[in-house]
């Protein structure tokens, strides 16, 4: 017997017919003698509908009331899944965020889970009930509804799994696992049997949008083994003991699963960044703080940063990237601070892409970056900026060359599936 | 300064544009220095959508999970109204059923309010906040979501009004008050300035579907003055001190409002009943109990009952009415009990109507029934059955004669509006 949290996304929950499919997958896990908690998203499109209502009601909406409105989507699907499981003959009941409760901080619309009271939940599991928990929602200390931000249901699932000491947290989504790269770009992309938490964090944050980044961080912190798999592969393809998804595990677990792993696990790309160049910034101590302090205060996430020596002595060009959605805000903010910073011109370019090669293996091997630069240069792809971490090398390139770069690197690191396997 | 509960139905809350209209009406009441609680229904059509989901998920649905699903509709509108009021510059916040809490019995999908904890609500009002409370929902002692049955938001409003000692409970609906009869049938129907609780109970239960019957009973028990008025008459038509709806009050209040009231306050009609005749039932003690006991056990509401002497001695025909929606069930049940009851045939007829004349005034005046019978007989309308209460006389007639009967009686009791007033 295992204790399992299963999480289903909005596409899987879109309508009563699909919910029946989900219920069948859940029933199979429970019938195998497992204790099962299901965490559900709202029906696909429902959260957008509710968010739009809020915007229409009040463009500058109070996030506390926004949470009251948008949390209702998951309330509906959790009740419906419980009803559907009952129709299949299972004992099932829903547990809303305030009922467990799932305690969060008071930061409405972007709350974080603080703790989950799991006694009632565990007692329910031990009575043989399947527990259905709405994702995305919690309750603050002052007793108001909170939500965890878009994609927050992944985090809910991992948090519930940690709270009840689950053996595994299975995230069912509309892809069937984590791939070496985007299969829409590289036909020979391979599904990974396993990745480490750290690799998944890098892959997720640079564009492999399988899981909410925060949920991976939480899983790493709490040591919850996560598995990504598809709810659309047909019931028979998901036997309880041979699940075909991708496991997300610790380094140590990874060693056991895959002894002969590659240096590079995957190639990610991200077209959602924009480049900002500030020209002729005075090259003196504190100048850079004038740029990045205000951006940080405005919660604008700066990623790659490069400082070029300018044409004139004592001046420098500063290049960095921000999310495209924050570009206009960042630009306005920098114009405001023009005097403090002392730059000459702002040049912006959202026609860029970030390509990253990710792999825990590179910690202990040199030459990964060199291979990247050579492979791109051989195909005439110009690198505009570089950033690295222990398990990642990222480059900024022209957006038009994204697909070419991903394919070139996928081959260069030996990630292409062999024809037999494909 | 007054403390007012305002309740808005689903048509008034159907979409953000209409919610803005509601918010403007609410703001005006609050701006007049009043403390205001608003009780809201779900958007028109939303509860039906949610109920259908439940039916699709599980035709024999668990009412506890059904409540989780359907209560979400009012959660959405309460958040949206709070947001809209804030957009108009008002301080406002929502209070969900479990947050106040509104304690109900555990009878899911048909719960009754037991008590409402009003301390937080009153404190909020005294801070100058407009409180928005979702109708229809509450929480049971075991901490689960409950709902009060369709139309339950009226009852929520009256219960909140009683809990906070409100001066008035204003029910905004898609009609602008209670009329002497259905204005679609009688063009000269007049809007009543006031009716008593008892009259409203009779008018509502026999077909004037302005308010949920239960809410009127609760208002009578708690002595909450209720006012029915329209949310569609334009903002300017609703000055805080001269509201144009119909007041529903106690007998004593009524005396003050309308010294020279009519014998008859209104004429109601109801086409939703069906007639059942059981022929040749043994005319012996206990026979009738065999008929009505099982129907009562099945929660089938029997209204008019007549016993005719049959053709043979020692036998009798029993005629009674049940709601049309229960007719098939009643018929099956009676067939099951054929041996116990000992009848010969079941004859059913859903082509009937019940016409009622209602008025507190008839308590102290004879001749009201005689006027009714004569007026109908003069027009050749055949009376199939009669039932009376202290403030009501009802007759059963052929459904085709409904409109004629209502018009004839409206004139006979002098209720027609004069041309000047119409």
PDB file of C-alpha atoms in Angstrom, chain B residues 87-235:
ATOM      1  CA  UNK B  87     -14.705  50.556  -7.752  1.00  0.00           C
ATOM      2  CA  UNK B  88     -17.442  53.077  -6.857  1.00  0.00           C
ATOM      3  CA  UNK B  89     -15.398  54.231  -3.886  1.00  0.00           C
ATOM      4  CA  UNK B  90     -17.292  52.349  -1.172  1.00  0.00           C
ATOM      5  CA  UNK B  91     -15.665  50.276   1.541  1.00  0.00           C
ATOM      6  CA  UNK B  92     -17.028  46.766   1.033  1.00  0.00           C
ATOM      7  CA  UNK B  93     -16.200  43.174   1.791  1.00  0.00           C
ATOM      8  CA  UNK B  94     -17.750  39.760   1.306  1.00  0.00           C
ATOM      9  CA  UNK B  95     -18.643  37.330   4.106  1.00  0.00           C
ATOM     10  CA  UNK B  96     -19.148  33.746   2.997  1.00  0.00           C
ATOM     11  CA  UNK B  97     -21.566  31.438   4.790  1.00  0.00           C
ATOM     12  CA  UNK B  98     -18.764  29.677   6.677  1.00  0.00           C
ATOM     13  CA  UNK B  99     -17.050  32.938   7.527  1.00  0.00           C
ATOM     14  CA  UNK B 100     -19.815  34.607   9.536  1.00  0.00           C
ATOM     15  CA  UNK B 101     -20.804  31.743  10.028  1.00  0.00           C
ATOM     16  CA  UNK B 102     -24.417  31.112   9.030  1.00  0.00           C
ATOM     17  CA  UNK B 103     -25.165  27.934  10.997  1.00  0.00           C
ATOM     18  CA  UNK B 104     -27.715  25.594   9.420  1.00  0.00           C
ATOM     19  CA  UNK B 105     -28.997  22.118  10.077  1.00  0.00           C
ATOM     20  CA  UNK B 106     -27.164  19.358   8.216  1.00  0.00           C
ATOM     21  CA  UNK B 107     -29.975  18.632   5.734  1.00  0.00           C
ATOM     22  CA  UNK B 108     -27.880  19.255   2.636  1.00  0.00           C
ATOM     23  CA  UNK B 109     -29.574  20.922  -0.353  1.00  0.00           C
ATOM     24  CA  UNK B 110     -32.547  21.824   1.844  1.00  0.00           C
ATOM     25  CA  UNK B 111     -30.972  23.152   5.004  1.00  0.00           C
ATOM     26  CA  UNK B 112     -32.605  25.612   7.398  1.00  0.00           C
ATOM     27  CA  UNK B 113     -30.801  28.467   9.118  1.00  0.00           C
ATOM     28  CA  UNK B 114     -30.355  27.795  12.833  1.00  0.00           C
ATOM     29  CA  UNK B 115     -28.420  30.894  13.843  1.00  0.00           C
ATOM     30  CA  UNK B 116     -26.155  33.549  12.422  1.00  0.00           C
ATOM     31  CA  UNK B 117     -23.165  34.882  14.314  1.00  0.00           C
ATOM     32  CA  UNK B 118     -23.434  38.572  13.668  1.00  0.00           C
ATOM     33  CA  UNK B 119     -20.691  40.124  15.824  1.00  0.00           C
ATOM     34  CA  UNK B 120     -18.107  40.407  13.030  1.00  0.00           C
ATOM     35  CA  UNK B 121     -20.768  41.578  10.615  1.00  0.00           C
ATOM     36  CA  UNK B 122     -22.020  44.313  12.920  1.00  0.00           C
ATOM     37  CA  UNK B 123     -18.458  45.402  13.709  1.00  0.00           C
ATOM     38  CA  UNK B 124     -17.816  45.661   9.972  1.00  0.00           C
ATOM     39  CA  UNK B 125     -20.965  47.753   9.485  1.00  0.00           C
ATOM     40  CA  UNK B 126     -19.900  50.021  12.303  1.00  0.00           C
ATOM     41  CA  UNK B 127     -16.532  50.528  10.609  1.00  0.00           C
ATOM     42  CA  UNK B 128     -18.567  51.879   7.673  1.00  0.00           C
ATOM     43  CA  UNK B 129     -18.122  48.853   5.448  1.00  0.00           C
ATOM     44  CA  UNK B 130     -20.860  47.523   3.195  1.00  0.00           C
ATOM     45  CA  UNK B 131     -21.135  43.798   3.895  1.00  0.00           C
ATOM     46  CA  UNK B 132     -21.878  41.450   1.008  1.00  0.00           C
ATOM     47  CA  UNK B 133     -23.244  38.038   1.972  1.00  0.00           C
ATOM     48  CA  UNK B 134     -23.876  35.222  -0.504  1.00  0.00           C
ATOM     49  CA  UNK B 135     -27.440  33.994  -0.210  1.00  0.00           C
ATOM     50  CA  UNK B 136     -28.511  30.357  -0.300  1.00  0.00           C
ATOM     51  CA  UNK B 137     -25.484  29.045   1.617  1.00  0.00           C
ATOM     52  CA  UNK B 138     -24.498  28.199   5.151  1.00  0.00           C
ATOM     53  CA  UNK B 139     -22.361  25.761   7.084  1.00  0.00           C
ATOM     54  CA  UNK B 140     -23.371  22.737   9.128  1.00  0.00           C
ATOM     55  CA  UNK B 141     -22.103  21.845  12.600  1.00  0.00           C
ATOM     56  CA  UNK B 142     -19.631  19.414  11.065  1.00  0.00           C
ATOM     57  CA  UNK B 143     -18.130  22.235   9.028  1.00  0.00           C
ATOM     58  CA  UNK B 144     -19.504  21.411   5.601  1.00  0.00           C
ATOM     59  CA  UNK B 145     -21.131  23.702   3.066  1.00  0.00           C
ATOM     60  CA  UNK B 146     -24.935  23.610   3.071  1.00  0.00           C
ATOM     61  CA  UNK B 147     -27.534  25.246   0.850  1.00  0.00           C
ATOM     62  CA  UNK B 148     -31.091  26.265   1.635  1.00  0.00           C
ATOM     63  CA  UNK B 149     -32.908  24.995  -1.456  1.00  0.00           C
ATOM     64  CA  UNK B 150     -33.889  26.930  -4.566  1.00  0.00           C
ATOM     65  CA  UNK B 151     -34.966  30.472  -3.830  1.00  0.00           C
ATOM     66  CA  UNK B 152     -33.143  30.236  -0.501  1.00  0.00           C
ATOM     67  CA  UNK B 153     -31.470  33.603  -0.874  1.00  0.00           C
ATOM     68  CA  UNK B 154     -34.689  35.351   0.195  1.00  0.00           C
ATOM     69  CA  UNK B 155     -34.555  33.346   3.408  1.00  0.00           C
ATOM     70  CA  UNK B 156     -30.854  34.170   3.851  1.00  0.00           C
ATOM     71  CA  UNK B 157     -31.702  37.859   3.599  1.00  0.00           C
ATOM     72  CA  UNK B 158     -34.485  37.694   6.169  1.00  0.00           C
ATOM     73  CA  UNK B 159     -32.330  35.581   8.503  1.00  0.00           C
ATOM     74  CA  UNK B 160     -29.454  38.067   8.294  1.00  0.00           C
ATOM     75  CA  UNK B 161     -31.908  40.926   8.873  1.00  0.00           C
ATOM     76  CA  UNK B 162     -33.226  39.188  11.986  1.00  0.00           C
ATOM     77  CA  UNK B 163     -29.688  38.443  13.246  1.00  0.00           C
ATOM     78  CA  UNK B 164     -28.488  42.034  13.025  1.00  0.00           C
ATOM     79  CA  UNK B 165     -31.789  43.564  14.073  1.00  0.00           C
ATOM     80  CA  UNK B 166     -32.227  45.319  10.732  1.00  0.00           C
ATOM     81  CA  UNK B 167     -34.873  47.983  10.410  1.00  0.00           C
ATOM     82  CA  UNK B 168     -35.914  46.615   7.043  1.00  0.00           C
ATOM     83  CA  UNK B 169     -35.188  43.829   4.593  1.00  0.00           C
ATOM     84  CA  UNK B 170     -35.530  45.017   1.006  1.00  0.00           C
ATOM     85  CA  UNK B 171     -35.942  42.268  -1.577  1.00  0.00           C
ATOM     86  CA  UNK B 172     -35.053  43.539  -5.047  1.00  0.00           C
ATOM     87  CA  UNK B 173     -36.496  41.359  -7.732  1.00  0.00           C
ATOM     88  CA  UNK B 174     -37.631  41.500 -11.351  1.00  0.00           C
ATOM     89  CA  UNK B 175     -41.103  42.673 -10.387  1.00  0.00           C
ATOM     90  CA  UNK B 176     -41.630  45.992  -8.648  1.00  0.00           C
ATOM     91  CA  UNK B 177     -43.904  44.785  -5.885  1.00  0.00           C
ATOM     92  CA  UNK B 178     -46.826  42.580  -4.987  1.00  0.00           C
ATOM     93  CA  UNK B 179     -49.943  43.124  -7.094  1.00  0.00           C
ATOM     94  CA  UNK B 180     -53.616  42.505  -6.422  1.00  0.00           C
ATOM     95  CA  UNK B 181     -53.258  39.802  -9.056  1.00  0.00           C
ATOM     96  CA  UNK B 182     -51.048  38.778 -11.978  1.00  0.00           C
ATOM     97  CA  UNK B 183     -50.793  41.935 -14.152  1.00  0.00           C
ATOM     98  CA  UNK B 184     -50.289  39.737 -17.216  1.00  0.00           C
ATOM     99  CA  UNK B 185     -53.854  38.527 -16.735  1.00  0.00           C
ATOM    100  CA  UNK B 186     -55.541  41.630 -15.420  1.00  0.00           C
ATOM    101  CA  UNK B 187     -54.362  44.900 -16.924  1.00  0.00           C
ATOM    102  CA  UNK B 188     -56.059  46.790 -14.103  1.00  0.00           C
ATOM    103  CA  UNK B 189     -54.142  44.960 -11.374  1.00  0.00           C
ATOM    104  CA  UNK B 190     -52.850  47.400  -8.773  1.00  0.00           C
ATOM    105  CA  UNK B 191     -49.552  47.332  -6.932  1.00  0.00           C
ATOM    106  CA  UNK B 192     -50.229  46.931  -3.225  1.00  0.00           C
ATOM    107  CA  UNK B 193     -48.653  49.412  -0.865  1.00  0.00           C
ATOM    108  CA  UNK B 194     -48.569  46.777   1.847  1.00  0.00           C
ATOM    109  CA  UNK B 195     -49.679  43.246   2.674  1.00  0.00           C
ATOM    110  CA  UNK B 196     -49.485  41.315   5.914  1.00  0.00           C
ATOM    111  CA  UNK B 197     -47.155  38.349   6.348  1.00  0.00           C
ATOM    112  CA  UNK B 198     -50.126  36.002   6.403  1.00  0.00           C
ATOM    113  CA  UNK B 199     -51.564  37.397   3.204  1.00  0.00           C
ATOM    114  CA  UNK B 200     -48.169  37.155   1.526  1.00  0.00           C
ATOM    115  CA  UNK B 201     -47.856  33.542   2.647  1.00  0.00           C
ATOM    116  CA  UNK B 202     -51.170  32.730   1.030  1.00  0.00           C
ATOM    117  CA  UNK B 203     -50.434  34.748  -2.076  1.00  0.00           C
ATOM    118  CA  UNK B 204     -46.975  33.180  -2.453  1.00  0.00           C
ATOM    119  CA  UNK B 205     -48.032  29.626  -1.785  1.00  0.00           C
ATOM    120  CA  UNK B 206     -50.872  29.826  -4.264  1.00  0.00           C
ATOM    121  CA  UNK B 207     -48.936  31.236  -7.132  1.00  0.00           C
ATOM    122  CA  UNK B 208     -47.699  34.793  -6.617  1.00  0.00           C
ATOM    123  CA  UNK B 209     -44.054  33.784  -6.835  1.00  0.00           C
ATOM    124  CA  UNK B 210     -42.451  37.000  -5.712  1.00  0.00           C
ATOM    125  CA  UNK B 211     -40.762  35.656  -2.573  1.00  0.00           C
ATOM    126  CA  UNK B 212     -39.782  32.240  -1.348  1.00  0.00           C
ATOM    127  CA  UNK B 213     -42.604  31.175   1.005  1.00  0.00           C
ATOM    128  CA  UNK B 214     -40.177  30.135   3.711  1.00  0.00           C
ATOM    129  CA  UNK B 215     -38.651  33.615   3.842  1.00  0.00           C
ATOM    130  CA  UNK B 216     -42.077  35.139   4.532  1.00  0.00           C
ATOM    131  CA  UNK B 217     -42.699  32.656   7.334  1.00  0.00           C
ATOM    132  CA  UNK B 218     -39.340  33.520   8.853  1.00  0.00           C
ATOM    133  CA  UNK B 219     -39.982  37.259   8.531  1.00  0.00           C
ATOM    134  CA  UNK B 220     -43.320  36.806  10.305  1.00  0.00           C
ATOM    135  CA  UNK B 221     -41.728  34.748  13.085  1.00  0.00           C
ATOM    136  CA  UNK B 222     -38.872  37.221  13.572  1.00  0.00           C
ATOM    137  CA  UNK B 223     -40.947  40.356  12.941  1.00  0.00           C
ATOM    138  CA  UNK B 224     -38.700  41.582  10.135  1.00  0.00           C
ATOM    139  CA  UNK B 225     -40.386  44.217   7.955  1.00  0.00           C
ATOM    140  CA  UNK B 226     -39.842  43.132   4.349  1.00  0.00           C
ATOM    141  CA  UNK B 227     -40.157  45.223   1.258  1.00  0.00           C
ATOM    142  CA  UNK B 228     -40.385  43.903  -2.297  1.00  0.00           C
ATOM    143  CA  UNK B 229     -39.142  46.227  -4.976  1.00  0.00           C
ATOM    144  CA  UNK B 230     -37.551  46.204  -8.404  1.00  0.00           C
ATOM    145  CA  UNK B 231     -33.910  46.660  -9.253  1.00  0.00           C
ATOM    146  CA  UNK B 232     -34.871  47.609 -12.793  1.00  0.00           C
ATOM    147  CA  UNK B 233     -36.669  50.907 -12.293  1.00  0.00           C
ATOM    148  CA  UNK B 234     -33.646  53.148 -12.653  1.00  0.00           C
ATOM    149  CA  UNK B 235     -31.582  54.634  -9.866  1.00  0.00           C
TER     150      UNK B 235
END
